[in-house]
CSV table of N, CA and C in Angstrom, one decimal:
chain,number,residue,atom,x,y,z
A,19,MET,N,0.7,-1.3,0.0
A,19,MET,CA,0.3,-0.2,0.2
A,19,MET,C,1.3,1.1,-0.1
A,20,THR,N,0.3,2.4,-0.3
A,20,THR,CA,1.2,3.7,-1.0
A,20,THR,C,1.3,4.5,0.4
A,21,PRO,N,1.9,4.8,1.0
A,21,PRO,CA,2.0,5.5,2.1
A,21,PRO,C,1.8,7.0,1.8
A,22,GLN,N,0.6,7.6,3.1
A,22,GLN,CA,-0.4,8.4,3.1
A,22,GLN,C,0.1,9.7,3.8
A,23,PHE,N,0.1,10.9,3.7
A,23,PHE,CA,-0.1,12.4,3.9
A,23,PHE,C,-1.6,12.0,4.8
A,24,ASP,N,-1.1,13.1,6.1
A,24,ASP,CA,-2.2,12.7,6.7
A,24,ASP,C,-3.5,13.7,6.1
A,25,HIS,N,-3.1,14.8,5.0
A,25,HIS,CA,-4.1,15.3,4.3
A,25,HIS,C,-4.3,14.9,3.7
A,26,GLU,N,-4.0,13.7,2.7
A,26,GLU,CA,-4.4,13.1,1.8
A,26,GLU,C,-5.2,11.9,2.2
A,27,LYS,N,-5.8,11.7,3.4
A,27,LYS,CA,-7.0,11.2,4.2
A,27,LYS,C,-8.4,11.8,4.6
A,28,LEU,N,-8.0,13.3,4.4
A,28,LEU,CA,-9.3,13.6,4.6
A,28,LEU,C,-10.5,14.0,3.7
A,29,ASP,N,-11.6,14.1,3.7
A,29,ASP,CA,-12.5,14.5,2.7
A,29,ASP,C,-12.6,15.5,2.0
A,30,VAL,N,-12.5,16.6,2.6
A,30,VAL,CA,-12.3,18.0,2.5
A,30,VAL,C,-11.3,17.9,1.2
A,31,TYR,N,-10.3,17.5,1.5
A,31,TYR,CA,-9.0,17.4,0.9
A,31,TYR,C,-9.3,16.6,-0.8
A,32,LYS,N,-10.3,15.2,-0.3
A,32,LYS,CA,-10.4,14.7,-1.9
A,32,LYS,C,-11.4,15.2,-2.7
A,33,ALA,N,-12.5,15.6,-1.6
A,33,ALA,CA,-13.6,16.7,-2.7
A,33,ALA,C,-12.4,18.0,-3.3
A,34,SER,N,-11.8,18.5,-2.5
A,34,SER,CA,-11.4,19.6,-3.4
A,34,SER,C,-10.2,19.4,-4.4
A,35,LEU,N,-9.5,18.0,-4.5
A,35,LEU,CA,-9.0,17.3,-5.9
A,35,LEU,C,-9.5,17.4,-6.9
A,36,GLU,N,-11.1,17.1,-6.8
A,36,GLU,CA,-12.1,16.3,-7.4
A,36,GLU,C,-13.0,17.7,-8.6
A,37,PHE,N,-12.7,19.0,-7.4
A,37,PHE,CA,-13.3,20.3,-8.0
A,37,PHE,C,-11.9,20.6,-8.6
A,38,VAL,N,-10.8,20.2,-8.8
A,38,VAL,CA,-9.7,20.6,-9.7
A,38,VAL,C,-9.9,20.4,-11.1
A,39,ARG,N,-10.5,18.7,-10.5
A,39,ARG,CA,-10.1,17.9,-11.7
A,39,ARG,C,-11.4,18.5,-12.3
A,40,PHE,N,-12.8,19.0,-12.2
A,40,PHE,CA,-13.6,19.5,-13.0
A,40,PHE,C,-13.3,20.8,-13.9
A,41,VAL,N,-12.7,21.7,-12.7
A,41,VAL,CA,-12.2,23.0,-13.1
A,41,VAL,C,-11.0,22.7,-14.9
A,42,ASN,N,-10.7,21.7,-14.6
A,42,ASN,CA,-9.3,21.0,-15.5
A,42,ASN,C,-10.4,20.9,-16.9
A,43,GLU,N,-11.0,20.4,-16.6
A,43,GLU,CA,-12.1,19.7,-17.9
A,43,GLU,C,-13.2,21.7,-18.2
A,44,LEU,N,-13.8,21.9,-17.7
A,44,LEU,CA,-14.6,23.1,-17.7
A,44,LEU,C,-13.7,24.4,-18.8
A,45,GLU,N,-12.3,24.4,-17.8
A,45,GLU,CA,-11.4,25.5,-18.9
A,45,GLU,C,-11.3,25.2,-20.2
A,46,LYS,N,-11.5,23.9,-21.1
A,46,LYS,CA,-10.9,23.7,-22.0
A,46,LYS,C,-12.3,24.0,-22.8
A,47,SER,N,-13.0,24.6,-22.1
A,47,SER,CA,-14.5,24.8,-22.8
A,47,SER,C,-14.9,26.6,-23.0
A,48,ILE,N,-13.9,27.0,-22.1
A,48,ILE,CA,-14.1,28.7,-21.7
A,48,ILE,C,-13.7,29.2,-22.8
A,49,PRO,N,-13.9,30.5,-23.3
A,49,PRO,CA,-13.9,30.7,-24.8
A,49,PRO,C,-12.1,31.9,-23.9
A,50,PRO,N,-11.1,32.0,-25.3
A,50,PRO,CA,-10.3,32.5,-25.1
A,50,PRO,C,-10.5,34.2,-24.6
A,51,ALA,N,-11.8,34.7,-25.1
A,51,ALA,CA,-12.0,36.0,-24.3
A,51,ALA,C,-12.1,36.4,-23.3
A,52,HIS,N,-12.3,35.0,-22.5
A,52,HIS,CA,-12.5,35.3,-20.8
A,52,HIS,C,-11.6,34.4,-19.9
A,53,ARG,N,-10.3,34.8,-20.7
A,53,ARG,CA,-8.9,34.0,-20.2
A,53,ARG,C,-8.6,34.5,-19.0
A,54,ASN,N,-9.1,35.3,-18.6
A,54,ASN,CA,-8.3,36.0,-17.3
A,54,ASN,C,-9.6,35.7,-16.2
A,55,ALA,N,-10.6,35.3,-16.6
A,55,ALA,CA,-11.5,34.4,-15.2
A,55,ALA,C,-11.4,33.2,-15.5
A,56,ARG,N,-11.0,32.6,-16.6
A,56,ARG,CA,-10.6,31.3,-16.5
A,56,ARG,C,-9.4,30.8,-15.3
A,57,ASP,N,-8.1,31.5,-16.1
A,57,ASP,CA,-7.0,31.7,-15.2
A,57,ASP,C,-7.3,32.0,-13.8
A,58,GLN,N,-7.8,32.7,-13.5
A,58,GLN,CA,-8.1,32.9,-11.9
A,58,GLN,C,-8.8,31.6,-11.5
A,59,LEU,N,-9.8,31.0,-12.2
A,59,LEU,CA,-10.6,30.1,-11.8
A,59,LEU,C,-9.9,28.8,-11.4
A,60,ILE,N,-8.5,28.4,-11.8
A,60,ILE,CA,-7.7,27.4,-12.1
A,60,ILE,C,-6.8,28.1,-11.2
A,61,ARG,N,-5.8,29.3,-11.0
A,61,ARG,CA,-5.4,29.1,-9.8
A,61,ARG,C,-6.5,29.5,-8.2
A,62,ALA,N,-7.1,29.6,-8.3
A,62,ALA,CA,-8.4,29.7,-6.9
A,62,ALA,C,-8.5,28.5,-6.6
A,63,SER,N,-9.2,27.6,-7.4
A,63,SER,CA,-8.9,26.0,-7.3
A,63,SER,C,-8.2,25.3,-7.2
A,64,GLN,N,-6.9,25.5,-7.6
A,64,GLN,CA,-5.7,24.8,-7.3
A,64,GLN,C,-5.3,25.4,-5.6
A,65,SER,N,-5.9,26.5,-5.6
A,65,SER,CA,-5.4,27.0,-4.1
A,65,SER,C,-5.9,26.1,-2.6
A,66,ILE,N,-7.0,25.7,-2.8
A,66,ILE,CA,-8.4,25.0,-2.2
A,66,ILE,C,-7.1,23.4,-1.7
A,67,PRO,N,-7.4,23.0,-2.6
A,67,PRO,CA,-6.2,21.5,-1.8
A,67,PRO,C,-4.8,22.3,-1.5
A,68,LEU,N,-4.2,23.0,-1.9
A,68,LEU,CA,-2.7,23.2,-1.8
A,68,LEU,C,-2.8,23.7,-0.2
A,69,ASN,N,-4.2,24.6,0.3
A,69,ASN,CA,-4.0,25.2,1.7
A,69,ASN,C,-4.6,24.2,2.4
A,70,ILE,N,-5.3,23.0,2.0
A,70,ILE,CA,-5.8,22.4,3.1
A,70,ILE,C,-4.8,21.4,3.3
A,71,ALA,N,-3.8,21.2,2.8
A,71,ALA,CA,-2.3,20.0,2.5
A,71,ALA,C,-1.6,21.2,3.6
A,72,GLU,N,-1.6,22.0,3.2
A,72,GLU,CA,-0.3,23.1,3.9
A,72,GLU,C,-0.9,23.5,5.6
A,73,GLY,N,-2.4,23.4,6.1
A,73,GLY,CA,-2.7,24.2,6.9
A,73,GLY,C,-2.6,22.3,7.8
A,74,ASN,N,-3.1,21.4,7.2
A,74,ASN,CA,-3.2,20.2,7.6
A,74,ASN,C,-1.6,20.0,8.6
A,75,GLY,N,-0.8,20.5,8.0
A,75,GLY,CA,0.7,20.1,8.3
A,75,GLY,C,0.8,20.7,9.4
A,76,LYS,N,0.6,21.9,9.9
A,76,LYS,CA,0.4,23.1,11.2
A,76,LYS,C,0.2,22.3,11.9
A,77,ARG,N,1.0,22.7,13.6
A,77,ARG,CA,1.5,22.1,14.4
A,77,ARG,C,0.2,22.7,15.4
A,78,PHE,N,0.2,23.8,15.6
A,78,PHE,CA,-0.6,25.3,16.1
A,78,PHE,C,-1.9,25.2,15.6
A,79,ALA,N,-3.5,24.8,16.1
A,79,ALA,CA,-4.4,24.8,16.3
A,79,ALA,C,-4.9,26.4,15.4
A,80,ALA,N,-4.3,27.6,15.5
A,80,ALA,CA,-5.1,29.1,15.0
A,80,ALA,C,-3.8,29.0,13.4
A,81,GLU,N,-2.6,28.3,13.5
A,81,GLU,CA,-2.1,28.0,12.5
A,81,GLU,C,-3.0,27.3,10.9
A,82,ARG,N,-3.3,26.6,12.0
A,82,ARG,CA,-4.2,25.3,10.6
A,82,ARG,C,-5.6,25.7,10.4
A,83,ARG,N,-6.3,26.9,11.6
A,83,ARG,CA,-7.3,27.2,11.0
A,83,ARG,C,-7.1,28.5,10.2
A,84,ARG,N,-6.3,29.6,10.7
A,84,ARG,CA,-6.0,30.4,8.9
A,84,ARG,C,-5.7,29.5,7.7
A,85,PHE,N,-5.0,28.8,7.3
A,85,PHE,CA,-5.0,27.8,6.2
A,85,PHE,C,-5.8,27.7,5.3
A,86,LEU,N,-7.2,26.8,6.9
A,86,LEU,CA,-8.5,26.2,6.5
A,86,LEU,C,-9.0,27.4,5.9
A,87,GLU,N,-9.0,28.3,6.6
A,87,GLU,CA,-10.1,29.9,6.1
A,87,GLU,C,-9.7,30.6,5.2
A,88,ILE,N,-8.4,30.1,4.6
A,88,ILE,CA,-7.7,30.5,3.1
A,88,ILE,C,-8.4,30.0,1.9
A,89,ALA,N,-8.4,28.4,2.3
A,89,ALA,CA,-9.0,26.9,1.3
A,89,ALA,C,-10.5,27.4,1.1
A,90,ARG,N,-11.2,27.6,2.1
A,90,ARG,CA,-12.7,28.6,2.0
A,90,ARG,C,-12.8,29.7,1.6
A,91,GLY,N,-11.6,31.0,1.9
A,91,GLY,CA,-12.0,32.0,1.2
A,91,GLY,C,-12.0,31.6,-0.7
A,92,SER,N,-10.6,31.0,-0.9
A,92,SER,CA,-10.4,30.4,-2.5
A,92,SER,C,-11.9,29.4,-2.6
A,93,ALA,N,-12.6,28.7,-2.2
A,93,ALA,CA,-13.6,28.0,-2.4
A,93,ALA,C,-14.9,29.2,-2.7
A,94,MET,N,-14.8,30.1,-2.1
A,94,MET,CA,-16.0,30.7,-2.5
A,94,MET,C,-15.3,31.7,-3.3
A,95,GLU,N,-14.5,31.9,-3.6
A,95,GLU,CA,-14.2,33.1,-4.9
A,95,GLU,C,-14.1,32.0,-6.3
A,96,CYS,N,-13.7,31.0,-6.0
A,96,CYS,CA,-13.9,30.0,-7.1
A,96,CYS,C,-15.9,29.8,-7.6
A,97,ALA,N,-16.6,29.6,-6.9
A,97,ALA,CA,-18.5,30.4,-6.7
A,97,ALA,C,-18.7,31.3,-7.5
A,98,ALA,N,-18.0,32.1,-7.0
A,98,ALA,CA,-17.7,34.0,-7.4
A,98,ALA,C,-17.4,33.9,-9.0
A,99,ILE,N,-16.7,33.0,-9.6
A,99,ILE,CA,-15.9,33.1,-10.4
A,99,ILE,C,-16.7,32.2,-11.9
A,100,LEU,N,-17.5,31.0,-11.3
A,100,LEU,CA,-18.2,30.4,-12.0
A,100,LEU,C,-19.4,31.3,-12.4
A,101,ASP,N,-20.1,31.8,-11.4
A,101,ASP,CA,-21.4,32.8,-11.5
A,101,ASP,C,-20.9,34.1,-12.2
A,102,VAL,N,-19.8,34.3,-12.2
A,102,VAL,CA,-19.2,35.4,-13.6
A,102,VAL,C,-19.2,35.0,-14.7
A,103,LEU,N,-18.4,33.5,-15.2
A,103,LEU,CA,-19.1,33.0,-16.3
A,103,LEU,C,-20.3,32.6,-16.8
A,104,VAL,N,-20.9,32.4,-15.9
A,104,VAL,CA,-22.7,32.3,-16.5
A,104,VAL,C,-22.6,33.9,-16.9
A,105,THR,N,-22.8,35.0,-16.4
A,105,THR,CA,-22.8,35.8,-16.4
A,105,THR,C,-22.6,36.7,-17.7
A,106,VAL,N,-21.5,36.4,-17.7
A,106,VAL,CA,-20.6,36.7,-19.2
A,106,VAL,C,-20.9,35.8,-20.5
A,107,SER,N,-22.1,35.1,-20.3
A,107,SER,CA,-22.1,33.8,-21.2
A,107,SER,C,-20.7,33.1,-21.7
A,108,ALA,N,-20.2,33.2,-21.0
A,108,ALA,CA,-19.2,32.2,-21.2
A,108,ALA,C,-19.0,31.0,-20.9
A,109,CYS,N,-20.1,30.3,-19.9
A,109,CYS,CA,-20.4,28.9,-19.3
A,109,CYS,C,-22.4,28.7,-19.2
A,110,ASP,N,-22.4,27.6,-19.2
A,110,ASP,CA,-24.2,27.9,-19.2
A,110,ASP,C,-24.1,27.1,-17.7
A,111,ARG,N,-25.4,27.6,-16.9
A,111,ARG,CA,-25.5,26.7,-15.4
A,111,ARG,C,-25.4,25.8,-15.3
A,112,SER,N,-26.0,24.9,-16.6
A,112,SER,CA,-25.6,23.4,-16.3
A,112,SER,C,-24.3,22.6,-16.8
A,113,GLN,N,-23.7,23.6,-17.0
A,113,GLN,CA,-22.3,23.4,-17.1
A,113,GLN,C,-21.4,23.7,-15.5
A,114,ILE,N,-21.7,24.4,-15.4
A,114,ILE,CA,-21.1,25.2,-13.4
A,114,ILE,C,-21.7,24.1,-12.5
A,115,ALA,N,-23.1,23.5,-12.4
A,115,ALA,CA,-23.5,23.0,-11.2
A,115,ALA,C,-22.8,21.7,-10.7
A,116,PRO,N,-22.2,20.7,-11.2
A,116,PRO,CA,-21.2,20.6,-10.6
A,116,PRO,C,-20.5,20.9,-9.8
A,117,GLY,N,-19.8,21.8,-10.6
A,117,GLY,CA,-18.5,22.6,-9.5
A,117,GLY,C,-19.3,23.1,-8.6
A,118,LYS,N,-20.4,24.2,-8.8
A,118,LYS,CA,-21.4,24.3,-7.1
A,118,LYS,C,-21.5,23.3,-6.1
A,119,ASP,N,-21.8,22.3,-6.6
A,119,ASP,CA,-22.3,21.0,-5.7
A,119,ASP,C,-20.7,21.1,-5.1
A,120,PHE,N,-19.8,20.7,-6.0
A,120,PHE,CA,-18.4,20.5,-5.4
A,120,PHE,C,-18.0,21.4,-4.3
A,121,LEU,N,-18.0,22.5,-4.5
A,121,LEU,CA,-18.3,24.2,-3.8
A,121,LEU,C,-18.4,24.4,-2.4
A,122,LEU,N,-19.9,23.2,-2.9
A,122,LEU,CA,-21.1,23.9,-1.4
A,122,LEU,C,-20.6,22.1,-0.3
A,123,ARG,N,-20.4,21.4,-0.6
A,123,ARG,CA,-19.8,20.6,0.0
A,123,ARG,C,-18.0,20.9,0.7
A,124,ILE,N,-17.5,22.0,-0.3
A,124,ILE,CA,-16.3,21.8,0.5
A,124,ILE,C,-15.9,22.9,1.4
A,125,VAL,N,-17.0,23.8,0.7
A,125,VAL,CA,-17.5,24.8,1.9
A,125,VAL,C,-17.8,24.6,3.3
A,126,ALA,N,-18.7,23.6,3.4
A,126,ALA,CA,-19.5,23.4,4.6
A,126,ALA,C,-18.6,22.6,4.9
A,127,MET,N,-17.8,21.9,4.7
A,127,MET,CA,-16.6,20.9,5.8
A,127,MET,C,-15.8,21.9,5.9
A,128,LEU,N,-14.9,22.5,5.6
A,128,LEU,CA,-14.1,23.6,5.8
A,128,LEU,C,-14.8,24.7,7.3
A,129,SER,N,-15.5,24.7,7.0
A,129,SER,CA,-16.5,25.6,7.8
A,129,SER,C,-16.6,25.0,9.3
A,130,LYS,N,-17.0,23.8,8.9
A,130,LYS,CA,-16.9,23.2,10.2
A,130,LYS,C,-15.9,22.9,10.6
A,131,MET,N,-14.2,22.6,9.9
A,131,MET,CA,-13.6,22.5,10.6
A,131,MET,C,-12.7,23.8,11.0
A,132,THR,N,-13.3,25.0,10.9
A,132,THR,CA,-12.8,26.4,11.0
A,132,THR,C,-13.5,26.9,12.0
A,133,GLU,N,-14.8,26.4,13.0
A,133,GLU,CA,-15.5,27.2,14.0
A,133,GLU,C,-14.7,26.8,14.8
A,134,PRO,N,-15.3,27.7,15.8
A,134,PRO,CA,-13.9,27.7,17.1
A,134,PRO,C,-15.1,26.8,18.0
A,135,ARG,N,-13.7,26.5,19.0
A,135,ARG,CA,-14.3,25.1,19.3
A,135,ARG,C,-14.4,25.9,21.0
A,136,GLU,N,-15.2,25.5,21.9
A,136,GLU,CA,-14.5,25.6,23.3
A,136,GLU,C,-13.6,24.7,23.8
A,137,SER,N,-11.9,25.6,23.7
A,137,SER,CA,-10.9,25.2,24.4
A,137,SER,C,-11.0,25.6,25.6
A,138,VAL,N,-11.3,26.9,26.3
A,138,VAL,CA,-11.1,26.8,27.7
A,138,VAL,C,-11.9,25.9,28.9
A,139,ALA,N,-11.1,25.7,29.8
A,139,ALA,CA,-11.8,24.7,31.1
A,139,ALA,C,-12.3,25.6,31.5
A,140,ARG,N,-13.2,25.7,32.2
A,140,ARG,CA,-14.0,26.6,33.1
A,140,ARG,C,-15.4,26.0,33.7
A,141,GLU,N,-15.4,26.5,34.7
A,141,GLU,CA,-16.9,25.5,35.7
A,141,GLU,C,-17.5,26.7,35.1
A,142,ASP,N,-19.3,25.9,35.6
A,142,ASP,CA,-20.4,26.6,35.5
A,142,ASP,C,-20.9,28.0,36.9
A,143,GLY,N,-21.2,28.8,36.5
A,143,GLY,CA,-21.4,29.7,37.5
A,143,GLY,C,-21.2,31.1,36.7
A,144,GLU,N,-20.3,32.1,37.8
A,144,GLU,CA,-19.7,33.4,36.9
A,144,GLU,C,-19.6,33.1,35.9
A,145,SER,N,-19.9,34.5,35.2
A,145,SER,CA,-19.3,34.6,34.0
A,145,SER,C,-18.2,36.0,34.5
A,146,TYR,N,-16.6,35.5,33.5
A,146,TYR,CA,-15.7,36.6,33.5
A,146,TYR,C,-16.8,38.0,33.3
A,147,GLY,N,-16.1,38.8,34.0
A,147,GLY,CA,-16.2,40.2,34.5
A,147,GLY,C,-17.3,40.7,35.8
A,148,GLU,N,-17.9,39.6,35.7
A,148,GLU,CA,-19.3,39.8,36.9
A,148,GLU,C,-18.4,39.8,38.1
A,149,ASP,N,-19.0,40.7,39.0
A,149,ASP,CA,-18.6,41.1,40.3
A,149,ASP,C,-18.6,39.8,41.3
A,150,SER,N,-17.4,39.4,41.5
A,150,SER,CA,-17.1,37.8,42.5
A,150,SER,C,-17.2,38.4,43.9
A,151,SER,N,-17.6,39.0,44.3
A,151,SER,CA,-17.9,39.5,45.5
A,151,SER,C,-16.6,39.1,47.0
A,152,ILE,N,-15.7,39.2,46.1
A,152,ILE,CA,-14.4,39.8,47.0
A,152,ILE,C,-14.5,41.2,47.8
A,153,GLU,N,-14.2,40.7,48.8
A,153,GLU,CA,-14.0,41.9,49.3
A,153,GLU,C,-12.9,42.6,49.7
A,154,TYR,N,-12.5,43.8,49.7
A,154,TYR,CA,-11.3,44.8,49.7
A,154,TYR,C,-11.2,45.4,51.2
A,155,ASP,N,-9.7,45.3,52.0
A,155,ASP,CA,-9.7,46.2,53.1
A,155,ASP,C,-9.8,47.6,53.3
A,156,ASP,N,-9.0,47.6,51.9
A,156,ASP,CA,-8.8,49.4,51.5
A,156,ASP,C,-9.6,49.6,50.2
A,157,GLU,N,-11.0,49.8,49.9
A,157,GLU,CA,-11.7,49.8,48.5
A,157,GLU,C,-11.3,50.8,47.2
A,158,GLN,N,-11.0,52.5,48.5
A,158,GLN,CA,-9.9,53.4,47.5
A,158,GLN,C,-8.7,52.3,46.7
A,159,GLU,N,-8.2,51.5,47.1
A,159,GLU,CA,-7.0,50.8,46.4
A,159,GLU,C,-7.1,50.0,45.2
A,160,HIS,N,-8.5,49.5,45.2
A,160,HIS,CA,-8.7,48.9,44.1
A,160,HIS,C,-9.9,49.8,43.6
A,161,GLU,N,-10.5,50.9,43.1
A,161,GLU,CA,-11.6,50.8,42.3
A,161,GLU,C,-11.0,51.7,41.1
A,162,HIS,N,-11.6,51.2,40.0
A,162,HIS,CA,-11.5,51.3,38.6
A,162,HIS,C,-11.8,53.0,38.7
A,163,VAL,N,-10.8,53.3,37.6
A,163,VAL,CA,-10.9,54.8,37.0
A,163,VAL,C,-11.8,54.6,36.0
């Protein structure tokens, strides 16, 4: 069996590669007059798996989240580019529909992976910043100005 990197096991990574394959086929049908949008779609689509892989290799959660958010942003950019291509009649809606389906899945997975988690241990009861009924001997010494 071929060894795998950890990111290669992620469903979101696999889906992003399928989207890259979709873009590779779609770009062949985009007229030369729309090459700027085509080239941007190619770059943004490839950015998704690249950032997923790089982020998954980071040791710290904040770094990992940053790269996954970049991947999510690239997926959103791809969705907008597909809309632009339909708007300027470079593609039909039916041509881009499978790509939009991939992107909806990818964005949903990345959103779930980047949502903040409760990482601070705390007890039920008082919230941070509420008066905690600590009494001081000299109130003036501890007044907030």
